[in-house]
Amino acid sequence: MLAEAMVAAAAAAGTTVVQSASSDLWAAFRDRCARLVGRGDPARENDALERLDRTAAVLDAAGEDEAGQVRDLQIGLWQGRFEALLESLEQPERDRFVAELRALAEESTAEQAGRGVVSGNTFHGPTAVQVGDHNHQDVHFGPTG
């Protein structure tokens, strides 16, 4: 059985796979993730690349009504893959892998935050979104009085 911190690292990495799949950073993330999962074995790395590509394709093909459910399913699948890999490793390598998973998730999240990526949001009703530096926005919804 995995320690809670290891399960949390696998969950964060699974979420990062799904979030990264729809970003401009996907190609770099995909390659880095596959190298991490491959652990120096070209066949495992290639298998990981194929799985990552399938994940991106499934997420891209999901309709608006099913997108949330598909994202959740893919997050769970990747969390399970990372957990299975962790369970197959001996303790010293397991600790290194957890550290690498955390770094992958943290760096990818930081890179996406720096690019202003917004993904998976649903707005109901009037909405105003503004991006950029030193902006001013004065928004009024409804009748003016």
PDB file of C-alpha atoms in Angstrom:
ATOM      1  CA  MET A   1       0.000   0.000   0.000  1.00  0.00           C
ATOM      2  CA  LEU A   2       1.295   3.448  -0.905  1.00  0.00           C
ATOM      3  CA  ALA A   3       1.785   6.215   1.610  1.00  0.00           C
ATOM      4  CA  GLU A   4      -0.677   9.085   1.467  1.00  0.00           C
ATOM      5  CA  ALA A   5       1.992  11.454   0.129  1.00  0.00           C
ATOM      6  CA  MET A   6       2.690   9.083  -2.761  1.00  0.00           C
ATOM      7  CA  VAL A   7      -0.998   8.806  -3.640  1.00  0.00           C
ATOM      8  CA  ALA A   8      -1.239  12.611  -3.526  1.00  0.00           C
ATOM      9  CA  ALA A   9       1.757  12.943  -5.872  1.00  0.00           C
ATOM     10  CA  ALA A  10       0.177  10.451  -8.295  1.00  0.00           C
ATOM     11  CA  ALA A  11      -3.128  12.352  -8.164  1.00  0.00           C
ATOM     12  CA  ALA A  12      -1.423  15.700  -8.812  1.00  0.00           C
ATOM     13  CA  ALA A  13       0.508  14.238 -11.729  1.00  0.00           C
ATOM     14  CA  GLY A  14      -2.670  12.709 -13.189  1.00  0.00           C
ATOM     15  CA  THR A  15      -4.395  16.072 -13.008  1.00  0.00           C
ATOM     16  CA  THR A  16      -1.380  17.736 -14.610  1.00  0.00           C
ATOM     17  CA  VAL A  17      -1.475  15.316 -17.561  1.00  0.00           C
ATOM     18  CA  VAL A  18      -5.075  16.286 -18.290  1.00  0.00           C
ATOM     19  CA  GLN A  19      -4.537  20.014 -17.776  1.00  0.00           C
ATOM     20  CA  SER A  20      -1.432  20.021 -19.952  1.00  0.00           C
ATOM     21  CA  ALA A  21      -3.077  18.104 -22.799  1.00  0.00           C
ATOM     22  CA  SER A  22      -5.014  21.180 -23.866  1.00  0.00           C
ATOM     23  CA  SER A  23      -2.197  23.684 -23.439  1.00  0.00           C
ATOM     24  CA  ASP A  24       0.513  25.101 -25.656  1.00  0.00           C
ATOM     25  CA  LEU A  25       3.001  23.304 -23.426  1.00  0.00           C
ATOM     26  CA  TRP A  26       1.715  19.828 -24.329  1.00  0.00           C
ATOM     27  CA  ALA A  27       4.599  18.735 -26.575  1.00  0.00           C
ATOM     28  CA  ALA A  28       7.275  19.497 -23.989  1.00  0.00           C
ATOM     29  CA  PHE A  29       5.210  18.098 -21.119  1.00  0.00           C
ATOM     30  CA  ARG A  30       4.365  14.950 -23.099  1.00  0.00           C
ATOM     31  CA  ASP A  31       8.019  14.200 -23.815  1.00  0.00           C
ATOM     32  CA  ARG A  32       9.122  14.847 -20.243  1.00  0.00           C
ATOM     33  CA  CYS A  33       6.307  12.758 -18.785  1.00  0.00           C
ATOM     34  CA  ALA A  34       7.071   9.849 -21.139  1.00  0.00           C
ATOM     35  CA  ARG A  35      10.759   9.936 -20.166  1.00  0.00           C
ATOM     36  CA  LEU A  36       9.778   9.882 -16.507  1.00  0.00           C
ATOM     37  CA  VAL A  37       7.390   6.950 -16.946  1.00  0.00           C
ATOM     38  CA  GLY A  38       9.814   5.126 -19.242  1.00  0.00           C
ATOM     39  CA  ARG A  39      12.570   5.124 -16.611  1.00  0.00           C
ATOM     40  CA  GLY A  40      15.248   4.701 -19.280  1.00  0.00           C
ATOM     41  CA  ASP A  41      13.461   1.925 -21.188  1.00  0.00           C
ATOM     42  CA  PRO A  42      12.705   3.025 -24.788  1.00  0.00           C
ATOM     43  CA  ALA A  43       9.784   0.585 -25.119  1.00  0.00           C
ATOM     44  CA  ARG A  44       8.110   1.871 -21.934  1.00  0.00           C
ATOM     45  CA  GLU A  45       8.757   5.450 -23.016  1.00  0.00           C
ATOM     46  CA  ASN A  46       7.148   4.780 -26.402  1.00  0.00           C
ATOM     47  CA  ASP A  47       4.169   3.138 -24.684  1.00  0.00           C
ATOM     48  CA  ALA A  48       3.796   6.204 -22.464  1.00  0.00           C
ATOM     49  CA  LEU A  49       3.918   8.502 -25.518  1.00  0.00           C
ATOM     50  CA  GLU A  50       1.138   6.484 -27.162  1.00  0.00           C
ATOM     51  CA  ARG A  51      -0.998   6.624 -23.994  1.00  0.00           C
ATOM     52  CA  LEU A  52      -0.414  10.360 -23.658  1.00  0.00           C
ATOM     53  CA  ASP A  53      -1.404  10.878 -27.299  1.00  0.00           C
ATOM     54  CA  ARG A  54      -4.572   8.819 -26.780  1.00  0.00           C
ATOM     55  CA  THR A  55      -5.408  10.892 -23.724  1.00  0.00           C
ATOM     56  CA  ALA A  56      -5.016  14.134 -25.671  1.00  0.00           C
ATOM     57  CA  ALA A  57      -7.144  12.756 -28.527  1.00  0.00           C
ATOM     58  CA  VAL A  58      -9.920  11.581 -26.185  1.00  0.00           C
ATOM     59  CA  LEU A  59      -9.985  14.926 -24.390  1.00  0.00           C
ATOM     60  CA  ASP A  60     -10.030  16.801 -27.697  1.00  0.00           C
ATOM     61  CA  ALA A  61     -12.876  14.664 -29.057  1.00  0.00           C
ATOM     62  CA  ALA A  62     -15.062  15.014 -25.966  1.00  0.00           C
ATOM     63  CA  GLY A  63     -18.232  16.975 -26.507  1.00  0.00           C
ATOM     64  CA  GLU A  64     -19.078  19.916 -24.306  1.00  0.00           C
ATOM     65  CA  ASP A  65     -21.684  17.922 -22.383  1.00  0.00           C
ATOM     66  CA  GLU A  66     -19.238  15.119 -21.534  1.00  0.00           C
ATOM     67  CA  ALA A  67     -15.956  17.040 -21.198  1.00  0.00           C
ATOM     68  CA  GLY A  68     -15.947  17.144 -17.399  1.00  0.00           C
ATOM     69  CA  GLN A  69     -16.676  13.455 -17.105  1.00  0.00           C
ATOM     70  CA  VAL A  70     -13.983  12.588 -19.665  1.00  0.00           C
ATOM     71  CA  ARG A  71     -11.445  14.785 -17.854  1.00  0.00           C
ATOM     72  CA  ASP A  72     -12.237  13.118 -14.525  1.00  0.00           C
ATOM     73  CA  LEU A  73     -11.914   9.663 -16.077  1.00  0.00           C
ATOM     74  CA  GLN A  74      -8.544  10.503 -17.650  1.00  0.00           C
ATOM     75  CA  ILE A  75      -7.263  11.988 -14.387  1.00  0.00           C
ATOM     76  CA  GLY A  76      -8.217   8.768 -12.610  1.00  0.00           C
ATOM     77  CA  LEU A  77      -6.577   6.615 -15.268  1.00  0.00           C
ATOM     78  CA  TRP A  78      -3.308   8.528 -15.059  1.00  0.00           C
ATOM     79  CA  GLN A  79      -3.375   8.550 -11.275  1.00  0.00           C
ATOM     80  CA  GLY A  80      -3.784   4.776 -11.391  1.00  0.00           C
ATOM     81  CA  ARG A  81      -0.909   4.411 -13.851  1.00  0.00           C
ATOM     82  CA  PHE A  82       1.379   6.491 -11.672  1.00  0.00           C
ATOM     83  CA  GLU A  83       0.336   4.556  -8.550  1.00  0.00           C
ATOM     84  CA  ALA A  84       0.958   1.206 -10.284  1.00  0.00           C
ATOM     85  CA  LEU A  85       4.395   2.368 -11.352  1.00  0.00           C
ATOM     86  CA  LEU A  86       5.168   3.534  -7.817  1.00  0.00           C
ATOM     87  CA  GLU A  87       4.118   0.159  -6.413  1.00  0.00           C
ATOM     88  CA  SER A  88       6.484  -1.613  -8.815  1.00  0.00           C
ATOM     89  CA  LEU A  89       9.522   0.332  -7.592  1.00  0.00           C
ATOM     90  CA  GLU A  90      11.779  -0.392  -4.633  1.00  0.00           C
ATOM     91  CA  GLN A  91      11.768   2.209  -1.848  1.00  0.00           C
ATOM     92  CA  PRO A  92      14.800   4.352  -2.795  1.00  0.00           C
ATOM     93  CA  GLU A  93      13.682   4.590  -6.422  1.00  0.00           C
ATOM     94  CA  ARG A  94      10.073   5.102  -5.314  1.00  0.00           C
ATOM     95  CA  ASP A  95      11.089   8.168  -3.302  1.00  0.00           C
ATOM     96  CA  ARG A  96      12.981   9.597  -6.297  1.00  0.00           C
ATOM     97  CA  PHE A  97      10.011   8.947  -8.575  1.00  0.00           C
ATOM     98  CA  VAL A  98       7.641  10.728  -6.170  1.00  0.00           C
ATOM     99  CA  ALA A  99       9.986  13.726  -6.122  1.00  0.00           C
ATOM    100  CA  GLU A 100      10.078  13.701  -9.938  1.00  0.00           C
ATOM    101  CA  LEU A 101       6.267  13.476 -10.136  1.00  0.00           C
ATOM    102  CA  ARG A 102       5.926  16.437  -7.799  1.00  0.00           C
ATOM    103  CA  ALA A 103       8.466  18.439  -9.788  1.00  0.00           C
ATOM    104  CA  LEU A 104       6.670  17.619 -13.048  1.00  0.00           C
ATOM    105  CA  ALA A 105       3.331  18.767 -11.632  1.00  0.00           C
ATOM    106  CA  GLU A 106       4.726  21.899  -9.966  1.00  0.00           C
ATOM    107  CA  GLU A 107       6.776  23.042 -12.949  1.00  0.00           C
ATOM    108  CA  SER A 108       3.969  22.426 -15.418  1.00  0.00           C
ATOM    109  CA  THR A 109       1.476  24.254 -13.226  1.00  0.00           C
ATOM    110  CA  ALA A 110       3.869  27.194 -12.819  1.00  0.00           C
ATOM    111  CA  GLU A 111       4.530  27.349 -16.574  1.00  0.00           C
ATOM    112  CA  GLN A 112       0.811  27.304 -17.332  1.00  0.00           C
ATOM    113  CA  ALA A 113       0.120  29.965 -14.715  1.00  0.00           C
ATOM    114  CA  GLY A 114       2.768  32.164 -16.296  1.00  0.00           C
ATOM    115  CA  ARG A 115       1.009  31.877 -19.642  1.00  0.00           C
ATOM    116  CA  GLY A 116      -2.446  32.744 -18.341  1.00  0.00           C
ATOM    117  CA  VAL A 117      -4.033  29.447 -19.313  1.00  0.00           C
ATOM    118  CA  VAL A 118      -7.698  29.132 -18.451  1.00  0.00           C
ATOM    119  CA  SER A 119      -9.157  25.714 -18.991  1.00  0.00           C
ATOM    120  CA  GLY A 120     -12.325  23.902 -18.076  1.00  0.00           C
ATOM    121  CA  ASN A 121     -14.328  26.879 -16.854  1.00  0.00           C
ATOM    122  CA  THR A 122     -18.067  27.150 -17.292  1.00  0.00           C
ATOM    123  CA  PHE A 123     -19.776  30.479 -16.847  1.00  0.00           C
ATOM    124  CA  HIS A 124     -23.501  30.811 -16.266  1.00  0.00           C
ATOM    125  CA  GLY A 125     -24.941  34.264 -16.737  1.00  0.00           C
ATOM    126  CA  PRO A 126     -23.203  37.519 -17.533  1.00  0.00           C
ATOM    127  CA  THR A 127     -19.437  37.208 -17.396  1.00  0.00           C
ATOM    128  CA  ALA A 128     -16.539  39.564 -17.941  1.00  0.00           C
ATOM    129  CA  VAL A 129     -12.990  38.298 -18.292  1.00  0.00           C
ATOM    130  CA  GLN A 130      -9.935  40.505 -18.531  1.00  0.00           C
ATOM    131  CA  VAL A 131      -6.310  39.529 -18.949  1.00  0.00           C
ATOM    132  CA  GLY A 132      -3.096  41.483 -19.114  1.00  0.00           C
ATOM    133  CA  ASP A 133      -1.150  43.894 -16.982  1.00  0.00           C
ATOM    134  CA  HIS A 134      -2.191  47.354 -15.811  1.00  0.00           C
ATOM    135  CA  ASN A 135      -5.704  47.092 -17.207  1.00  0.00           C
ATOM    136  CA  HIS A 136      -8.832  48.845 -16.072  1.00  0.00           C
ATOM    137  CA  GLN A 137     -12.255  47.342 -16.471  1.00  0.00           C
ATOM    138  CA  ASP A 138     -15.608  48.933 -15.658  1.00  0.00           C
ATOM    139  CA  VAL A 139     -18.364  46.387 -16.293  1.00  0.00           C
ATOM    140  CA  HIS A 140     -22.086  46.783 -15.687  1.00  0.00           C
ATOM    141  CA  PHE A 141     -24.669  44.080 -16.242  1.00  0.00           C
ATOM    142  CA  GLY A 142     -28.363  44.789 -16.463  1.00  0.00           C
ATOM    143  CA  PRO A 143     -30.193  48.054 -16.909  1.00  0.00           C
ATOM    144  CA  THR A 144     -28.363  51.253 -16.127  1.00  0.00           C
ATOM    145  CA  GLY A 145     -30.001  53.475 -13.582  1.00  0.00           C
TER     146      GLY A 145
END
